[in-house]
Amino acid sequence: MLLSLCTYFLWLSISDLWTVQAKDPDTDVSTRSPHRDLAPNNVDFAFILYRHLVASAPGRNVFISPVSISMALAMLSLGSCGHTRVQLLQGLGFNLTNISEAEIHQGFKHLHHLFEKESDTMLEMVMGNALFLDHSLELLESFSADTKHYYELEALATDFKDGAGASRQINEYIKNKTQGKIVDLISKLDSSAMLILVNYIFFKGTWEQPFNPGSTREENFYVNETTVVRVPMMVQSGPVKYFQDPVLSCQLVQLEYTGNETVFFVLPEEGKMDTVITALSRDTIQRWSESLTMGQVNLSIPKVTISGAYNLRTILGAMGIADFLSKEADFSGIAREPQLTLSEVIHKAVLQLDEKGLEGADSPRVMLHTAPEPLTFRFNRPFIVMIFNHFTWSSLFLGKVVNPT
Ligand SMILES: *[C@@H]1O[C@H](CO)[C@@H](O)[C@H](O)[C@H]1NC(C)=O
Ligand SMILES: *[C@@H]1O[C@H](CO)[C@@H](O)[C@H](O)[C@H]1NC(C)=O
Ligand SMILES: *[C@@H]1O[C@H](CO)[C@@H](O)[C@H](O)[C@H]1NC(C)=O
Ligand SMILES: *[C@@H]1O[C@H](CO)[C@@H](O)[C@H](O)[C@H]1NC(C)=O
Ligand SMILES: *[C@@H]1O[C@H](CO)[C@@H](O)[C@H](O)[C@H]1NC(C)=O
Ligand SMILES: *[C@@H]1O[C@H](CO)[C@@H](O)[C@H](O)[C@H]1NC(C)=O
């Protein structure tokens, strides 16, 4: 009873999210709260970026943490000037007539703080940014102070002339920060590198309803017409929120982690992956949230670690979002150095999916007496995974899993 009530409220809160947003974030000031101010911009940016990555990597996995990327780029705007700065913030979806730069940074500071608080208590999550800059460069005091104040950025002096040593330093730093969860971030460095920003996030949640580890079995995963791989498949059978979407030809389930995270697993029918991805938006998520119903489901999900690593400089350049790739790029706010160029902005996101749930939750779950034959949802072919934080309305992860191995 208590659980279903809780679930009901969680559902309300996420469906609320999109309802309020879909109207106008600005019409009713009383519904605005500081931890959600950036949400509509960030979520729209998340889907735009995700679609771009999917389009540029056909047939491959895509996995990002959009909110973490938004945060890193907003931080970077503190070191950029003139046109680059405006372009960067507009590229992130902010309309600078509506929201001031100070409000943007304050908003991210607040988000960062909330995530840290939750990582300390409810889940295994590490997120952060690190700036590696060549010995010969001197960070500007204002950049150093602002990025520390709003984003807790750590800046580390690096000897980029020693390429192997610099890679080792970066990899070891990130490995240490993520307690060994993210290793070998960089394999080789461009010898002309002077400045590298690394944005990293690792996440492993605790299910409200755990999977039974004893039921996990190796099964086939159908990557495409010609490729089948074996993956450990977790199963649970019981009441789950699900929806079969006739409009977009997909099935989906929504599972809850303890804390403020909620996950959508979306399984498009064969050949419909692109249709679903094209349709992903705040409106679609809202429609799904309103359509989900609780029912008996026999659910199989791969027990895998999903990760993605990207050079954001190239990607954003290709999206036309900032003059990242052009000589016009102005990052003179970072360090005292004429012609300073940003060598790379690396993003790495890792999500570990396993059976682990709340201690004491019943596992496996009891079927209701009158339960009909359960529906079967098997995520054994390419699927979409989305993790939202419904307190801040943040898009924590977006992924397209084509081949989980
Ligand atoms: C930004 O907001 C202003 C004021 O609401 C509006 O006039 C303008 O068209 C918006 N700009 C963009 C690019 O949406
Ligand atoms: C904020 O910007 C959007 C477009 O970017 C515009 O539609 C909206 O009216 C603006 N709101 C305010 C209060 O300026
Ligand atoms: C990370 O570095 C700190 C300080 O250098 C050290 O105390 C700690 O043991 C390291 N942790 C790991 C997992 O390597
Ligand atoms: C199927 O997937 C495999 C492994 O990812 C890939 O090498 C192959 O090109 C794919 N085939 C088709 C037809 O997409
Ligand atoms: C959601 O996050 C807020 C802010 O950190 C926190 O106060 C609240 O307890 C969290 N909710 C749950 C269910 O953990
Ligand atoms: C769920 O599905 C699996 C594999 O499809 C099957 O082995 C298992 O018996 C089913 N469980 C229930 C409770 O229907």
Short mmCIF file of C-alpha atoms and ligand atoms in Angstrom, two decimals:
data_model
loop_
_atom_site.label_atom_id
_atom_site.label_comp_id
_atom_site.label_asym_id
_atom_site.label_seq_id
_atom_site.Cartn_x
_atom_site.Cartn_y
_atom_site.Cartn_z
CA MET A 1 0.00 0.00 0.00
CA LEU A 2 2.68 2.38 1.12
CA LEU A 3 4.78 1.43 -1.84
CA SER A 4 2.04 1.96 -4.36
CA LEU A 5 1.30 5.33 -2.81
CA CYS A 6 4.93 6.28 -3.13
CA THR A 7 5.01 5.11 -6.68
CA TYR A 8 1.93 7.13 -7.37
CA PHE A 9 3.57 10.28 -6.11
CA LEU A 10 6.70 9.60 -8.10
CA TRP A 11 4.58 9.18 -11.15
CA LEU A 12 2.73 12.37 -10.40
CA SER A 13 5.92 14.26 -9.97
CA ILE A 14 7.33 13.19 -13.28
CA SER A 15 4.12 13.67 -15.19
CA ASP A 16 3.80 17.06 -13.53
CA LEU A 17 7.18 17.90 -14.81
CA TRP A 18 6.18 17.76 -18.38
CA THR A 19 2.70 19.21 -17.91
CA VAL A 20 3.92 22.37 -16.28
CA GLN A 21 6.75 22.65 -18.77
CA ALA A 22 4.60 22.11 -21.79
CA LYS A 23 2.49 25.10 -20.95
CA ASP A 24 4.88 27.92 -20.44
CA PRO A 25 7.66 27.83 -17.94
CA ASP A 26 7.27 31.51 -17.40
CA THR A 27 3.54 32.09 -17.16
CA ASP A 28 3.15 30.94 -13.60
CA VAL A 29 6.05 32.19 -11.61
CA SER A 30 4.75 30.54 -8.44
CA THR A 31 5.37 27.06 -9.88
CA ARG A 32 9.00 27.89 -10.59
CA SER A 33 11.63 26.73 -8.22
CA PRO A 34 15.37 27.32 -8.38
CA HIS A 35 16.29 23.69 -8.92
CA ARG A 36 14.09 23.52 -12.02
CA ASP A 37 14.80 26.85 -13.67
CA LEU A 38 17.19 25.37 -16.18
CA ALA A 39 15.17 22.22 -16.83
CA PRO A 40 13.25 23.07 -20.03
CA ASN A 41 16.39 24.36 -21.77
CA ASN A 42 18.49 21.47 -20.58
CA VAL A 43 16.00 18.79 -21.61
CA ASP A 44 15.51 20.28 -25.06
CA PHE A 45 19.27 20.49 -25.52
CA ALA A 46 19.55 16.87 -24.34
CA PHE A 47 17.31 15.55 -27.11
CA ILE A 48 18.91 17.71 -29.80
CA LEU A 49 22.38 16.52 -28.88
CA TYR A 50 21.24 12.91 -28.58
CA ARG A 51 19.65 12.95 -32.02
CA HIS A 52 22.77 14.46 -33.52
CA LEU A 53 24.95 11.72 -32.02
CA VAL A 54 22.57 8.97 -33.10
CA ALA A 55 22.56 10.33 -36.65
CA SER A 56 26.33 10.47 -36.79
CA ALA A 57 26.80 6.90 -35.51
CA PRO A 58 24.31 4.69 -37.36
CA GLY A 59 24.11 1.15 -36.04
CA ARG A 60 26.22 2.00 -33.00
CA ASN A 61 25.68 2.60 -29.31
CA VAL A 62 25.23 6.16 -28.07
CA PHE A 63 25.43 7.04 -24.42
CA ILE A 64 25.67 10.48 -22.81
CA SER A 65 24.82 12.38 -19.67
CA PRO A 66 23.13 15.49 -21.07
CA VAL A 67 22.84 17.43 -17.84
CA SER A 68 26.48 16.83 -17.12
CA ILE A 69 27.42 18.06 -20.59
CA SER A 70 25.28 21.19 -20.19
CA MET A 71 27.01 21.85 -16.91
CA ALA A 72 30.49 21.45 -18.37
CA LEU A 73 29.76 23.73 -21.30
CA ALA A 74 28.15 26.40 -19.17
CA MET A 75 31.27 26.28 -17.05
CA LEU A 76 33.41 26.66 -20.12
CA SER A 77 31.48 29.75 -21.10
CA LEU A 78 33.07 31.44 -18.10
CA GLY A 79 36.37 31.24 -19.91
CA SER A 80 35.09 32.31 -23.29
CA CYS A 81 34.53 35.82 -24.54
CA GLY A 82 32.50 37.78 -27.03
CA HIS A 83 30.76 35.85 -29.74
CA THR A 84 32.01 32.47 -28.53
CA ARG A 85 30.45 33.03 -25.15
CA VAL A 86 27.05 34.05 -26.49
CA GLN A 87 27.03 31.22 -29.00
CA LEU A 88 27.90 28.66 -26.36
CA LEU A 89 25.10 29.70 -24.03
CA GLN A 90 22.58 30.01 -26.84
CA GLY A 91 23.68 26.63 -28.13
CA LEU A 92 22.78 25.19 -24.75
CA GLY A 93 19.28 26.53 -25.27
CA PHE A 94 19.42 29.65 -23.13
CA ASN A 95 17.74 32.82 -24.29
CA LEU A 96 19.87 35.52 -22.72
CA THR A 97 17.02 38.02 -22.78
CA ASN A 98 15.13 35.71 -20.45
CA ILE A 99 17.82 34.52 -18.14
CA SER A 100 21.01 36.18 -17.02
CA GLU A 101 24.37 34.47 -17.06
CA ALA A 102 24.51 34.75 -13.29
CA GLU A 103 21.19 32.91 -13.06
CA ILE A 104 22.45 30.17 -15.35
CA HIS A 105 25.57 29.56 -13.29
CA GLN A 106 23.64 29.80 -10.05
CA GLY A 107 21.18 27.23 -11.42
CA PHE A 108 23.95 24.79 -12.27
CA LYS A 109 25.60 25.32 -8.92
CA HIS A 110 22.36 24.38 -7.26
CA LEU A 111 21.96 21.28 -9.45
CA HIS A 112 25.51 20.22 -8.77
CA HIS A 113 24.91 20.58 -5.06
CA LEU A 114 21.72 18.50 -5.18
CA PHE A 115 23.40 15.71 -7.15
CA GLU A 116 26.28 15.63 -4.72
CA LYS A 117 23.89 15.42 -1.81
CA GLU A 118 22.09 12.52 -3.41
CA SER A 119 25.31 10.71 -4.33
CA ASP A 120 26.34 10.86 -0.71
CA THR A 121 23.20 9.16 0.46
CA MET A 122 21.02 7.42 -2.09
CA LEU A 123 23.14 6.10 -4.91
CA GLU A 124 26.55 5.48 -6.30
CA MET A 125 27.19 8.46 -8.48
CA VAL A 126 30.30 10.47 -9.19
CA MET A 127 30.20 13.44 -11.50
CA GLY A 128 32.79 16.09 -12.05
CA ASN A 129 34.97 18.20 -14.28
CA ALA A 130 38.73 18.49 -14.39
CA LEU A 131 40.82 20.90 -16.39
CA PHE A 132 44.32 19.90 -17.40
CA LEU A 133 46.47 22.74 -18.63
CA ASP A 134 50.02 22.98 -19.73
CA HIS A 135 52.63 24.13 -17.24
CA SER A 136 53.40 27.10 -19.43
CA LEU A 137 49.87 28.49 -19.05
CA GLU A 138 48.66 30.56 -16.19
CA LEU A 139 44.96 30.40 -15.32
CA LEU A 140 43.27 33.76 -14.98
CA GLU A 141 42.25 34.45 -11.44
CA SER A 142 38.64 35.27 -12.32
CA PHE A 143 38.16 32.03 -14.27
CA SER A 144 39.73 30.01 -11.53
CA ALA A 145 37.59 31.64 -8.84
CA ASP A 146 34.29 31.51 -10.75
CA THR A 147 34.64 27.91 -11.90
CA LYS A 148 35.54 26.85 -8.40
CA HIS A 149 32.65 28.76 -6.89
CA TYR A 150 29.94 27.53 -9.24
CA TYR A 151 31.25 24.20 -10.50
CA GLU A 152 33.96 23.06 -8.10
CA LEU A 153 36.28 22.71 -11.04
CA GLU A 154 39.73 21.37 -10.32
CA ALA A 155 42.55 22.62 -12.50
CA LEU A 156 45.74 20.62 -12.79
CA ALA A 157 49.06 21.60 -14.29
CA THR A 158 50.24 19.07 -16.84
CA ASP A 159 53.34 18.68 -18.94
CA PHE A 160 51.86 18.15 -22.38
CA LYS A 161 55.30 17.93 -24.00
CA ASP A 162 55.53 14.53 -22.39
CA GLY A 163 52.47 13.05 -24.13
CA ALA A 164 52.63 9.65 -22.48
CA GLY A 165 53.11 11.19 -19.05
CA ALA A 166 50.21 13.59 -19.60
CA SER A 167 47.85 10.76 -20.64
CA ARG A 168 48.90 8.77 -17.61
CA GLN A 169 48.28 11.73 -15.31
CA ILE A 170 44.81 12.32 -16.74
CA ASN A 171 43.82 8.66 -16.66
CA GLU A 172 45.05 8.18 -13.13
CA TYR A 173 43.32 11.29 -11.91
CA ILE A 174 39.96 10.21 -13.36
CA LYS A 175 40.38 6.64 -12.17
CA ASN A 176 41.04 7.88 -8.67
CA LYS A 177 38.09 10.30 -8.71
CA THR A 178 35.71 7.57 -9.86
CA GLN A 179 37.07 4.90 -7.53
CA GLY A 180 38.32 2.87 -10.44
CA LYS A 181 35.01 2.96 -12.35
CA ILE A 182 36.38 5.01 -15.24
CA VAL A 183 39.78 3.88 -16.51
CA ASP A 184 41.86 4.46 -19.65
CA LEU A 185 40.00 7.60 -20.60
CA ILE A 186 42.69 8.78 -23.00
CA SER A 187 44.73 6.54 -25.23
CA LYS A 188 46.80 9.08 -27.11
CA LEU A 189 47.17 12.80 -27.00
CA ASP A 190 47.67 15.25 -29.78
CA SER A 191 51.19 16.58 -29.32
CA SER A 192 49.99 20.15 -29.68
CA ALA A 193 47.52 19.83 -26.79
CA MET A 194 47.63 22.65 -24.27
CA LEU A 195 44.30 22.50 -22.54
CA ILE A 196 41.95 19.55 -21.97
CA LEU A 197 38.67 19.59 -20.14
CA VAL A 198 37.33 16.26 -18.90
CA ASN A 199 33.72 15.84 -17.84
CA TYR A 200 32.95 12.47 -16.27
CA ILE A 201 30.02 10.70 -14.66
CA PHE A 202 29.51 7.22 -13.26
CA PHE A 203 26.15 5.98 -12.03
CA LYS A 204 24.86 2.86 -10.37
CA GLY A 205 21.45 3.05 -8.78
CA THR A 206 19.55 0.90 -6.32
CA TRP A 207 16.23 -0.40 -7.62
CA GLU A 208 13.14 0.04 -5.56
CA GLN A 209 12.23 -3.44 -6.78
CA PRO A 210 15.36 -5.53 -7.18
CA PHE A 211 15.92 -8.24 -9.74
CA ASN A 212 16.65 -11.69 -8.36
CA PRO A 213 20.35 -12.43 -9.00
CA GLY A 214 19.56 -16.16 -8.98
CA SER A 215 17.37 -15.76 -12.06
CA THR A 216 19.94 -13.97 -14.21
CA ARG A 217 20.86 -16.12 -17.24
CA GLU A 218 22.89 -15.77 -20.42
CA GLU A 219 20.59 -15.14 -23.31
CA ASN A 220 20.66 -14.05 -26.92
CA PHE A 221 20.64 -10.37 -27.78
CA TYR A 222 19.72 -9.70 -31.39
CA VAL A 223 21.95 -6.82 -32.52
CA ASN A 224 20.76 -6.88 -36.13
CA GLU A 225 19.75 -9.39 -38.84
CA THR A 226 23.18 -10.96 -38.90
CA THR A 227 24.61 -10.56 -35.40
CA VAL A 228 23.55 -12.24 -32.18
CA VAL A 229 25.52 -11.81 -28.95
CA ARG A 230 25.16 -13.45 -25.55
CA VAL A 231 24.38 -11.24 -22.54
CA PRO A 232 23.45 -11.91 -18.93
CA MET A 233 19.74 -11.15 -18.74
CA MET A 234 18.13 -10.04 -15.45
CA VAL A 235 14.49 -10.93 -14.97
CA GLN A 236 11.70 -9.89 -12.69
CA SER A 237 8.05 -10.68 -12.78
CA GLY A 238 5.48 -8.55 -11.05
CA PRO A 239 3.69 -5.23 -11.19
CA VAL A 240 5.55 -2.79 -13.40
CA LYS A 241 4.54 0.46 -15.07
CA TYR A 242 4.35 -0.14 -18.79
CA PHE A 243 2.88 1.24 -21.98
CA GLN A 244 2.51 -0.08 -25.50
CA ASP A 245 2.60 2.92 -27.76
CA PRO A 246 0.66 2.31 -30.97
CA VAL A 247 1.62 5.71 -32.38
CA LEU A 248 5.37 5.23 -32.19
CA SER A 249 5.36 1.42 -32.42
CA CYS A 250 7.25 0.78 -29.23
CA GLN A 251 6.86 -0.73 -25.78
CA LEU A 252 8.18 0.90 -22.65
CA VAL A 253 8.53 0.34 -18.94
CA GLN A 254 9.33 2.81 -16.21
CA LEU A 255 11.34 1.57 -13.24
CA GLU A 256 12.24 3.49 -10.11
CA TYR A 257 15.56 3.76 -8.36
CA THR A 258 15.59 4.74 -4.73
CA GLY A 259 16.06 8.49 -4.43
CA ASN A 260 15.00 10.78 -7.20
CA GLU A 261 15.94 8.76 -10.28
CA THR A 262 13.50 7.14 -12.64
CA VAL A 263 14.34 5.07 -15.72
CA PHE A 264 12.53 4.53 -18.99
CA PHE A 265 13.46 1.49 -21.04
CA VAL A 266 12.00 1.83 -24.52
CA LEU A 267 11.85 -1.05 -26.98
CA PRO A 268 10.98 0.01 -30.52
CA GLU A 269 9.55 -2.57 -32.87
CA GLU A 270 11.99 -3.78 -35.47
CA GLY A 271 12.80 -1.00 -37.92
CA LYS A 272 11.20 1.66 -35.71
CA MET A 273 14.23 2.82 -33.73
CA ASP A 274 14.69 5.96 -35.82
CA THR A 275 11.00 6.85 -35.66
CA VAL A 276 11.05 6.72 -31.87
CA ILE A 277 14.28 8.67 -31.55
CA THR A 278 13.02 11.38 -33.90
CA ALA A 279 9.91 11.73 -31.75
CA LEU A 280 11.71 12.04 -28.40
CA SER A 281 10.78 15.35 -26.82
CA ARG A 282 9.28 16.76 -23.66
CA ASP A 283 5.83 16.27 -25.17
CA THR A 284 6.46 12.61 -25.93
CA ILE A 285 7.79 11.94 -22.44
CA GLN A 286 4.74 13.67 -21.03
CA ARG A 287 2.38 11.60 -23.15
CA TRP A 288 4.17 8.42 -22.06
CA SER A 289 4.09 9.44 -18.41
CA GLU A 290 0.34 9.95 -18.63
CA SER A 291 -0.19 6.67 -20.47
CA LEU A 292 1.78 4.32 -18.26
CA THR A 293 -0.28 1.80 -16.33
CA MET A 294 0.65 -0.70 -13.67
CA GLY A 295 0.36 -4.30 -14.79
CA GLN A 296 1.84 -7.76 -14.42
CA VAL A 297 4.96 -7.84 -16.52
CA ASN A 298 7.62 -10.48 -17.04
CA LEU A 299 10.59 -8.19 -17.66
CA SER A 300 14.08 -9.03 -18.96
CA ILE A 301 16.84 -6.40 -19.03
CA PRO A 302 20.51 -6.97 -19.85
CA LYS A 303 22.88 -6.83 -16.91
CA VAL A 304 25.50 -4.62 -18.49
CA THR A 305 27.68 -1.60 -18.07
CA ILE A 306 26.87 0.98 -20.72
CA SER A 307 29.31 3.72 -21.53
CA GLY A 308 30.05 6.42 -24.02
CA ALA A 309 33.04 8.71 -24.59
CA TYR A 310 32.97 11.77 -26.83
CA ASN A 311 35.08 14.66 -27.90
CA LEU A 312 32.55 17.43 -27.44
CA ARG A 313 34.67 19.96 -29.23
CA THR A 314 34.25 18.15 -32.53
CA ILE A 315 30.59 17.35 -31.94
CA LEU A 316 29.51 20.83 -30.97
CA GLY A 317 31.58 22.26 -33.77
CA ALA A 318 29.76 19.98 -36.21
CA MET A 319 26.42 21.03 -34.72
CA GLY A 320 27.36 24.63 -35.35
CA ILE A 321 26.85 25.36 -31.67
CA ALA A 322 29.98 27.30 -30.92
CA ASP A 323 33.03 28.35 -32.86
CA PHE A 324 34.82 25.44 -31.25
CA LEU A 325 36.48 24.40 -34.43
CA SER A 326 37.19 27.76 -35.92
CA LYS A 327 40.07 30.11 -35.39
CA GLU A 328 37.55 32.66 -34.19
CA ALA A 329 37.00 30.75 -30.97
CA ASP A 330 37.80 33.06 -28.11
CA PHE A 331 38.78 31.35 -24.89
CA SER A 332 40.93 34.20 -23.71
CA GLY A 333 39.08 34.20 -20.40
CA ILE A 334 40.80 31.00 -19.31
CA ALA A 335 44.46 31.85 -19.36
CA ARG A 336 46.89 34.63 -20.20
CA GLU A 337 47.99 33.42 -23.60
CA PRO A 338 47.30 34.94 -26.97
CA GLN A 339 45.85 32.40 -29.42
CA LEU A 340 44.78 30.02 -26.70
CA THR A 341 42.96 27.08 -28.21
CA LEU A 342 40.99 24.49 -26.36
CA SER A 343 42.48 21.18 -27.37
CA GLU A 344 39.73 18.81 -26.32
CA VAL A 345 36.59 18.62 -24.26
CA ILE A 346 36.09 15.00 -23.33
CA HIS A 347 32.86 13.60 -21.96
CA LYS A 348 32.62 10.12 -20.54
CA ALA A 349 29.48 8.59 -19.07
CA VAL A 350 29.17 5.15 -17.51
CA LEU A 351 26.03 3.43 -16.26
CA GLN A 352 26.13 0.12 -14.48
CA LEU A 353 22.93 -1.92 -14.57
CA ASP A 354 22.65 -4.79 -12.14
CA GLU A 355 20.10 -6.55 -9.95
CA LYS A 356 20.78 -4.69 -6.74
CA GLY A 357 17.78 -3.24 -4.99
CA LEU A 358 16.68 -1.89 -1.69
CA GLU A 359 17.63 -4.14 1.21
CA GLY A 360 14.54 -5.89 2.48
CA ALA A 361 12.45 -5.41 -0.63
CA ASP A 362 10.79 -8.70 -1.50
CA SER A 363 12.63 -10.52 -4.21
CA PRO A 364 11.33 -12.15 -6.23
CA ARG A 365 8.02 -10.40 -6.09
CA VAL A 366 4.83 -12.24 -5.33
CA MET A 367 2.29 -12.39 -8.08
CA LEU A 368 -1.21 -11.25 -7.25
CA HIS A 369 -3.70 -14.09 -6.82
CA THR A 370 -5.91 -12.93 -9.59
CA ALA A 371 -3.04 -11.98 -11.83
CA PRO A 372 -3.63 -12.73 -15.47
CA GLU A 373 -0.86 -14.14 -17.65
CA PRO A 374 1.88 -11.51 -17.43
CA LEU A 375 2.89 -9.49 -20.46
CA THR A 376 6.40 -10.21 -21.61
CA PHE A 377 8.85 -7.34 -22.18
CA ARG A 378 12.27 -8.60 -23.21
CA PHE A 379 14.96 -6.05 -23.95
CA ASN A 380 16.88 -8.47 -26.15
CA ARG A 381 17.25 -6.23 -29.19
CA PRO A 382 18.31 -2.58 -29.59
CA PHE A 383 16.59 -0.32 -27.07
CA ILE A 384 16.63 3.18 -25.62
CA VAL A 385 17.41 3.94 -22.00
CA MET A 386 16.68 7.28 -20.34
CA ILE A 387 17.30 8.22 -16.72
CA PHE A 388 15.69 11.33 -15.32
CA ASN A 389 16.02 12.96 -11.95
CA HIS A 390 12.45 13.96 -11.19
CA PHE A 391 13.31 16.37 -8.41
CA THR A 392 15.32 18.63 -10.67
CA TRP A 393 13.76 17.48 -13.94
CA SER A 394 17.19 16.68 -15.27
CA SER A 395 18.04 14.32 -18.05
CA LEU A 396 20.78 12.37 -16.34
CA PHE A 397 21.38 9.83 -19.12
CA LEU A 398 20.23 9.18 -22.66
CA GLY A 399 21.33 6.05 -24.42
CA LYS A 400 20.74 3.97 -27.47
CA VAL A 401 21.92 0.45 -26.85
CA VAL A 402 22.48 -1.46 -30.08
CA ASN A 403 25.05 -3.95 -28.87
CA PRO A 404 25.43 -4.30 -25.12
CA THR A 405 28.66 -6.31 -25.25
C1 LIG B 1 14.36 35.42 -26.53
O1 LIG B 1 13.36 35.95 -25.74
C2 LIG B 1 12.89 37.20 -26.21
C3 LIG B 1 11.95 37.79 -25.16
O2 LIG B 1 11.00 36.86 -24.77
C4 LIG B 1 12.24 36.98 -27.57
O3 LIG B 1 11.77 38.19 -28.09
C5 LIG B 1 13.26 36.40 -28.53
O4 LIG B 1 12.68 36.08 -29.76
C6 LIG B 1 13.89 35.15 -27.95
N1 LIG B 1 14.99 34.73 -28.78
C7 LIG B 1 15.08 33.51 -29.29
C8 LIG B 1 16.30 33.21 -30.10
O5 LIG B 1 14.24 32.63 -29.07
C1 LIG B 2 11.76 33.26 -23.08
O1 LIG B 2 12.27 32.82 -24.33
C2 LIG B 2 11.36 32.14 -25.15
C3 LIG B 2 12.02 31.78 -26.47
O2 LIG B 2 13.34 31.43 -26.30
C4 LIG B 2 10.12 32.95 -25.40
O3 LIG B 2 9.19 32.16 -26.12
C5 LIG B 2 9.52 33.38 -24.10
O4 LIG B 2 8.42 34.21 -24.33
C6 LIG B 2 10.52 34.11 -23.24
N1 LIG B 2 9.94 34.48 -21.97
C7 LIG B 2 10.12 35.65 -21.38
C8 LIG B 2 9.45 35.86 -20.07
O5 LIG B 2 10.80 36.52 -21.88
C1 LIG B 3 43.08 8.74 -4.65
O1 LIG B 3 44.03 9.71 -4.25
C2 LIG B 3 44.04 9.97 -2.85
C3 LIG B 3 44.96 11.13 -2.56
O2 LIG B 3 46.05 11.14 -3.42
C4 LIG B 3 44.47 8.71 -2.13
O3 LIG B 3 44.48 8.93 -0.75
C5 LIG B 3 43.46 7.61 -2.47
O4 LIG B 3 43.88 6.40 -1.88
C6 LIG B 3 43.35 7.42 -3.96
N1 LIG B 3 42.25 6.50 -4.21
C7 LIG B 3 42.30 5.54 -5.13
C8 LIG B 3 41.09 4.68 -5.26
O5 LIG B 3 43.29 5.35 -5.81
C1 LIG B 4 25.43 -5.98 -37.45
O1 LIG B 4 26.21 -5.75 -36.29
C2 LIG B 4 27.57 -6.08 -36.42
C3 LIG B 4 28.22 -5.92 -35.05
O2 LIG B 4 27.94 -4.67 -34.47
C4 LIG B 4 28.19 -5.19 -37.49
O3 LIG B 4 29.56 -5.51 -37.65
C5 LIG B 4 27.44 -5.38 -38.80
O4 LIG B 4 27.93 -4.48 -39.75
C6 LIG B 4 25.95 -5.15 -38.60
N1 LIG B 4 25.24 -5.51 -39.83
C7 LIG B 4 24.31 -4.74 -40.36
C8 LIG B 4 23.62 -5.29 -41.56
O5 LIG B 4 24.01 -3.66 -39.89
C1 LIG B 5 15.09 14.20 -3.85
O1 LIG B 5 16.05 15.23 -3.78
C2 LIG B 5 15.80 16.19 -2.78
C3 LIG B 5 16.87 17.25 -2.88
O2 LIG B 5 18.14 16.69 -2.80
C4 LIG B 5 15.81 15.55 -1.41
O3 LIG B 5 15.48 16.52 -0.42
C5 LIG B 5 14.79 14.41 -1.40
O4 LIG B 5 14.89 13.75 -0.18
C6 LIG B 5 15.05 13.46 -2.54
N1 LIG B 5 13.99 12.47 -2.58
C7 LIG B 5 14.22 11.21 -2.37
C8 LIG B 5 13.05 10.29 -2.47
O5 LIG B 5 15.34 10.80 -2.14
C1 LIG B 6 9.33 -15.00 -17.44
O1 LIG B 6 9.97 -15.26 -18.69
C2 LIG B 6 11.02 -16.20 -18.59
C3 LIG B 6 11.73 -16.25 -19.92
O2 LIG B 6 10.95 -15.77 -20.94
C4 LIG B 6 10.47 -17.55 -18.19
O3 LIG B 6 11.51 -18.48 -18.08
C5 LIG B 6 9.79 -17.38 -16.83
O4 LIG B 6 9.16 -18.61 -16.47
C6 LIG B 6 8.74 -16.28 -16.88
N1 LIG B 6 8.28 -16.04 -15.52
C7 LIG B 6 6.99 -15.93 -15.22
C8 LIG B 6 6.67 -15.74 -13.78
O5 LIG B 6 6.11 -15.96 -16.06
#
